[in-house]
Amino acid sequence: MSNKIQNKGKSKKNRKTDEEVIQIIRNLRLIDDVLFEKFIEDAAACEELLQVILENSRLKVKPETLVAQKSLRNLAKRSVRLDAYIEGVEDKVYNIEIQRSDNCNHVKRVRYNASTITINKSEPGDEFEDVQDVIVIYISEFDMFGAGKTVYHVENVIKETGNPVNDGLMSVYVNTEVADDSLISDLMQCFLKTDFKDDKFPNISRRMKELKHGEEDEKMCKSVEEYAERKAKEAAKKAAKKATKETARKTVEKLNDMGMDISLIASVVDMDEETIKQWLDK
């Protein structure tokens, strides 16, 4: 009889082979989160991207401030993850977001990101004139406003006069769906390709080559696996949060049926009264 003890524990999770991961990398485009996340870590490529989209060849960034997947918290301690964050030498903060699916309120997402950045860049004693200038660039795979434009610049204006108001916030919505003869459109079409080399975008092309065919191959393999794991954890967290919310809603309904006062229910379930009222009114 063999003295070997069989391992009856859980089997190891199946992982993709290196060949499978490399094939995934070969099929990735810049519009895909996992590739863009690594692409944007290169300050020169990021700077060139900003120069093209903002049509400012003199724009310069501070490489040491560049962070991909930067997490920030607001005053309510709710966190937001920015696809790319970088500061310019002219004291502007740039947030670049990639969005493939039309599955949320994109304009309010931009507003939320900008306000969170502003809060995090504020210090006690700051004057209002010191409020941080923020530019959010939102790159999508669809024409968000449906007007047949590659790029939309959004700023506050006075309704009665049409004059712009410089409040330090500008949002630029760019898409890959509409193709025209502009330089921005040419760049957006590159975002849809699995590989490219375009002399109009030397640093972006160089970075693409590094990620697809150069020394970054191994890092990209690791990034693909980490990205998959992170998305799985996020999905599990959302599912758990949804289940918790449903449990809380049922508890609120039961306590209300028992005749308990809304303020007391709010205290029991540790929620605000307005949310409870909304639940009970449905």
Coordinates of C-alpha atoms in Angstrom, one line a residue:
M1 CA 0.0 0.0 0.0
S2 CA 1.4 3.4 -1.0
N3 CA 2.5 5.7 1.8
K4 CA 1.8 8.8 -0.3
I5 CA -1.0 11.0 1.0
Q6 CA -3.3 12.3 -1.6
N7 CA -4.1 16.0 -1.6
K8 CA -7.9 16.2 -1.1
G9 CA -7.9 20.0 -0.9
K10 CA -9.2 22.3 -3.5
S11 CA -7.8 22.0 -6.9
K12 CA -5.7 24.9 -8.2
K13 CA -7.4 27.5 -10.2
N14 CA -6.9 27.0 -13.9
R15 CA -4.8 29.8 -15.4
K16 CA -4.3 30.7 -19.0
T17 CA -1.1 29.5 -20.6
D18 CA 1.5 32.1 -21.6
E19 CA 0.6 31.5 -25.3
E20 CA -3.1 32.2 -24.6
V21 CA -2.2 35.4 -22.7
I22 CA 0.1 36.6 -25.4
Q23 CA -2.7 36.0 -28.0
I24 CA -5.0 38.1 -25.8
I25 CA -2.4 40.9 -25.8
R26 CA -2.0 40.7 -29.6
N27 CA -5.8 41.3 -29.9
L28 CA -6.0 44.2 -27.5
R29 CA -6.5 47.7 -28.7
L30 CA -5.9 51.1 -27.0
I31 CA -9.6 51.5 -26.4
D32 CA -9.4 48.4 -24.2
D33 CA -8.9 49.2 -20.5
V34 CA -6.2 46.7 -19.8
L35 CA -3.9 47.9 -22.6
F36 CA -4.6 51.6 -22.1
E37 CA -3.8 51.1 -18.4
K38 CA -0.2 50.1 -19.3
F39 CA 0.1 52.4 -22.3
I40 CA -0.6 55.5 -20.3
E41 CA 2.2 54.8 -17.8
D42 CA 4.6 56.3 -20.4
A43 CA 4.7 60.0 -19.8
A44 CA 5.9 60.9 -23.3
A45 CA 3.0 59.0 -24.9
C46 CA 0.6 60.5 -22.4
E47 CA 1.9 64.0 -23.2
E48 CA 1.5 63.4 -27.0
L49 CA -2.0 62.1 -26.5
L50 CA -2.9 65.3 -24.6
Q51 CA -1.2 67.5 -27.1
V52 CA -3.3 66.0 -30.0
I53 CA -6.7 66.0 -28.3
L54 CA -6.3 69.4 -26.7
E55 CA -4.6 70.7 -29.9
N56 CA -1.7 72.2 -28.0
S57 CA 1.7 71.2 -29.2
R58 CA 3.4 73.1 -26.4
L59 CA 1.6 71.3 -23.6
K60 CA 4.0 69.7 -21.1
V61 CA 3.3 67.4 -18.2
K62 CA 5.1 66.5 -15.0
P63 CA 6.1 62.8 -15.5
E64 CA 6.5 62.2 -11.8
T65 CA 2.8 63.0 -11.2
L66 CA 1.5 60.4 -13.7
V67 CA -0.6 57.6 -12.2
A68 CA -2.6 55.0 -14.0
Q69 CA -5.7 53.7 -12.0
K70 CA -5.4 56.4 -9.4
S71 CA -7.8 56.0 -6.4
L72 CA -9.1 59.2 -4.8
R73 CA -11.7 59.7 -2.0
N74 CA -14.2 62.5 -1.5
L75 CA -15.4 64.0 1.7
A76 CA -17.9 61.2 2.2
K77 CA -15.0 58.8 1.9
R78 CA -16.4 57.3 -1.3
S79 CA -13.6 56.3 -3.6
V80 CA -13.2 56.8 -7.4
R81 CA -10.7 55.1 -9.6
L82 CA -9.3 57.3 -12.4
D83 CA -8.0 55.6 -15.5
A84 CA -5.2 58.2 -15.8
Y85 CA -4.1 61.2 -13.7
I86 CA -1.4 63.6 -14.6
E87 CA -0.5 67.2 -13.8
G88 CA 0.7 69.8 -16.3
V89 CA 3.6 72.2 -15.8
E90 CA 1.0 75.1 -16.2
D91 CA -0.8 73.9 -13.0
K92 CA -3.6 72.0 -14.6
V93 CA -4.7 68.5 -13.7
Y94 CA -5.7 66.1 -16.5
N95 CA -7.9 63.1 -16.0
I96 CA -8.2 60.7 -19.0
E97 CA -11.0 58.1 -19.0
I98 CA -11.7 55.2 -21.4
Q99 CA -15.3 54.1 -21.9
R100 CA -16.4 51.3 -24.2
S101 CA -19.9 50.7 -23.0
D102 CA -22.8 53.2 -22.9
N103 CA -24.0 52.0 -19.5
C104 CA -23.9 55.0 -17.2
N105 CA -24.5 58.7 -17.0
H106 CA -21.1 59.7 -18.5
V107 CA -21.5 63.5 -18.1
K108 CA -22.2 63.1 -14.3
R109 CA -19.3 60.7 -14.1
V110 CA -17.0 63.4 -15.5
R111 CA -18.5 66.0 -13.1
Y112 CA -17.9 63.5 -10.1
N113 CA -14.3 62.9 -11.2
A114 CA -13.6 66.6 -11.5
S115 CA -15.1 67.4 -8.1
T116 CA -13.2 64.6 -6.4
I117 CA -9.9 65.8 -8.0
T118 CA -10.7 69.4 -6.9
I119 CA -11.3 68.3 -3.3
N120 CA -8.1 66.2 -3.2
K121 CA -6.1 69.1 -4.6
S122 CA -7.4 71.6 -2.0
E123 CA -5.7 72.5 1.2
P124 CA -7.0 74.3 4.4
G125 CA -6.8 78.0 3.9
D126 CA -6.9 78.0 0.1
E127 CA -8.6 80.9 -1.5
F128 CA -11.3 80.3 -4.2
E129 CA -8.9 81.6 -6.8
D130 CA -6.6 78.7 -5.8
V131 CA -9.2 76.1 -6.8
Q132 CA -7.5 73.6 -9.1
D133 CA -8.1 73.8 -12.8
V134 CA -9.2 70.4 -14.1
I135 CA -9.5 69.0 -17.6
V136 CA -11.3 65.7 -18.1
I137 CA -10.8 63.9 -21.4
Y138 CA -13.4 61.2 -21.9
I139 CA -12.6 58.7 -24.8
S140 CA -15.5 56.5 -25.8
E141 CA -16.3 54.0 -28.5
F142 CA -19.5 55.7 -29.3
D143 CA -20.7 59.2 -30.3
M144 CA -22.1 60.2 -26.9
F145 CA -24.0 63.3 -28.1
G146 CA -25.1 61.9 -31.4
A147 CA -24.2 65.0 -33.4
G148 CA -21.7 63.3 -35.7
K149 CA -18.6 65.0 -34.2
T150 CA -15.3 63.3 -33.3
V151 CA -14.7 65.7 -30.4
Y152 CA -17.0 67.8 -28.1
H153 CA -15.7 70.5 -25.8
V154 CA -18.0 71.2 -22.9
E155 CA -17.7 74.4 -20.8
N156 CA -20.1 76.4 -18.7
V157 CA -21.7 79.3 -20.5
I158 CA -24.0 82.2 -19.6
K159 CA -27.4 81.1 -21.1
E160 CA -28.5 84.7 -21.9
T161 CA -25.3 85.7 -23.7
G162 CA -23.6 82.5 -24.8
N163 CA -20.4 83.7 -23.3
P164 CA -18.2 81.1 -21.6
V165 CA -17.5 81.2 -17.9
N166 CA -14.0 80.2 -16.8
D167 CA -14.7 78.2 -13.7
G168 CA -11.5 76.1 -14.1
L169 CA -13.3 73.0 -15.5
M170 CA -13.3 71.8 -19.0
S171 CA -14.4 68.4 -20.3
V172 CA -13.5 67.0 -23.7
Y173 CA -15.5 64.1 -25.1
V174 CA -13.7 62.2 -27.9
N175 CA -15.0 59.2 -29.7
T176 CA -13.8 56.5 -32.1
E177 CA -17.1 56.1 -33.9
V178 CA -17.0 59.3 -36.0
A179 CA -14.2 59.5 -38.5
D180 CA -13.3 62.7 -40.2
D181 CA -10.1 64.2 -41.7
S182 CA -8.9 65.7 -38.4
L183 CA -5.7 64.7 -36.6
I184 CA -7.8 63.8 -33.5
S185 CA -9.9 61.4 -35.6
D186 CA -6.7 59.8 -37.0
L187 CA -5.6 59.2 -33.5
M188 CA -9.0 57.8 -32.5
Q189 CA -8.9 55.3 -35.4
C190 CA -5.5 54.1 -34.1
F191 CA -7.3 53.3 -30.8
L192 CA -9.4 50.7 -32.7
K193 CA -6.4 48.9 -34.2
T194 CA -4.6 45.9 -32.6
D195 CA -1.3 47.3 -33.9
F196 CA -0.2 50.4 -35.7
K197 CA 2.7 52.7 -36.5
D198 CA 1.9 56.2 -37.5
D199 CA 4.6 58.9 -38.0
K200 CA 2.1 61.5 -36.9
F201 CA 2.1 60.0 -33.4
P202 CA 5.8 58.9 -32.8
N203 CA 5.6 58.4 -29.0
I204 CA 2.3 56.7 -29.1
S205 CA 3.5 54.4 -31.8
R206 CA 6.7 53.6 -29.9
R207 CA 4.7 52.8 -26.8
M208 CA 2.4 50.6 -28.7
K209 CA 5.4 48.7 -30.1
E210 CA 6.9 48.2 -26.7
L211 CA 3.7 46.8 -25.3
K212 CA 3.0 44.5 -28.3
H213 CA 6.4 43.4 -29.4
G214 CA 9.1 44.7 -27.0
E215 CA 10.4 44.4 -23.5
E216 CA 7.0 45.1 -22.0
D217 CA 5.6 41.7 -23.1
E218 CA 6.2 40.1 -19.7
K219 CA 4.7 43.0 -17.9
M220 CA 1.7 42.9 -20.2
C221 CA 1.1 39.2 -19.4
K222 CA 1.1 40.0 -15.7
S223 CA -1.2 43.0 -16.3
V224 CA -3.7 40.9 -18.2
E225 CA -3.9 38.4 -15.3
E226 CA -4.1 41.2 -12.7
Y227 CA -6.8 43.0 -14.6
A228 CA -8.9 39.8 -14.9
E229 CA -8.5 39.2 -11.1
R230 CA -9.4 42.8 -10.3
K231 CA -12.5 42.7 -12.5
A232 CA -13.6 39.4 -10.8
K233 CA -13.2 40.9 -7.4
E234 CA -15.1 44.0 -8.4
A235 CA -18.0 41.9 -9.8
A236 CA -18.1 39.9 -6.6
K237 CA -18.1 43.1 -4.5
K238 CA -21.0 44.5 -6.5
A239 CA -23.0 41.3 -6.1
A240 CA -22.4 41.3 -2.4
K241 CA -23.4 45.0 -2.1
K242 CA -26.6 44.3 -4.1
A243 CA -27.4 41.4 -1.8
T244 CA -26.8 43.6 1.3
K245 CA -29.0 46.3 -0.1
E246 CA -31.8 43.9 -0.8
T247 CA -31.6 42.6 2.8
A248 CA -31.7 46.1 4.2
R249 CA -34.7 46.9 2.1
K250 CA -36.6 43.9 3.4
T251 CA -35.7 44.8 6.9
V252 CA -37.0 48.4 6.4
E253 CA -40.3 47.1 5.0
K254 CA -40.8 44.7 7.9
L255 CA -40.1 47.4 10.5
N256 CA -42.5 49.7 8.7
D257 CA -45.2 47.1 8.7
M258 CA -44.7 46.8 12.4
G259 CA -45.5 50.5 12.7
M260 CA -42.0 51.7 13.6
D261 CA -41.3 55.4 13.1
I262 CA -39.0 56.2 10.1
S263 CA -36.5 58.0 12.2
L264 CA -36.2 54.9 14.4
I265 CA -35.9 52.6 11.4
A266 CA -33.1 54.8 10.1
S267 CA -31.3 54.4 13.4
V268 CA -31.8 50.6 13.4
V269 CA -30.5 50.0 9.8
D270 CA -28.0 52.8 9.9
M271 CA -29.3 54.6 6.8
D272 CA -30.6 58.1 6.1
E273 CA -34.3 58.8 6.4
E274 CA -34.6 60.1 2.8
T275 CA -33.5 56.8 1.3
I276 CA -35.9 54.9 3.6
K277 CA -38.8 57.2 2.5
Q278 CA -37.9 56.6 -1.2
W279 CA -37.9 52.8 -0.6
L280 CA -41.3 52.9 1.2
D281 CA -42.9 55.1 -1.4
K282 CA -42.2 52.6 -4.2

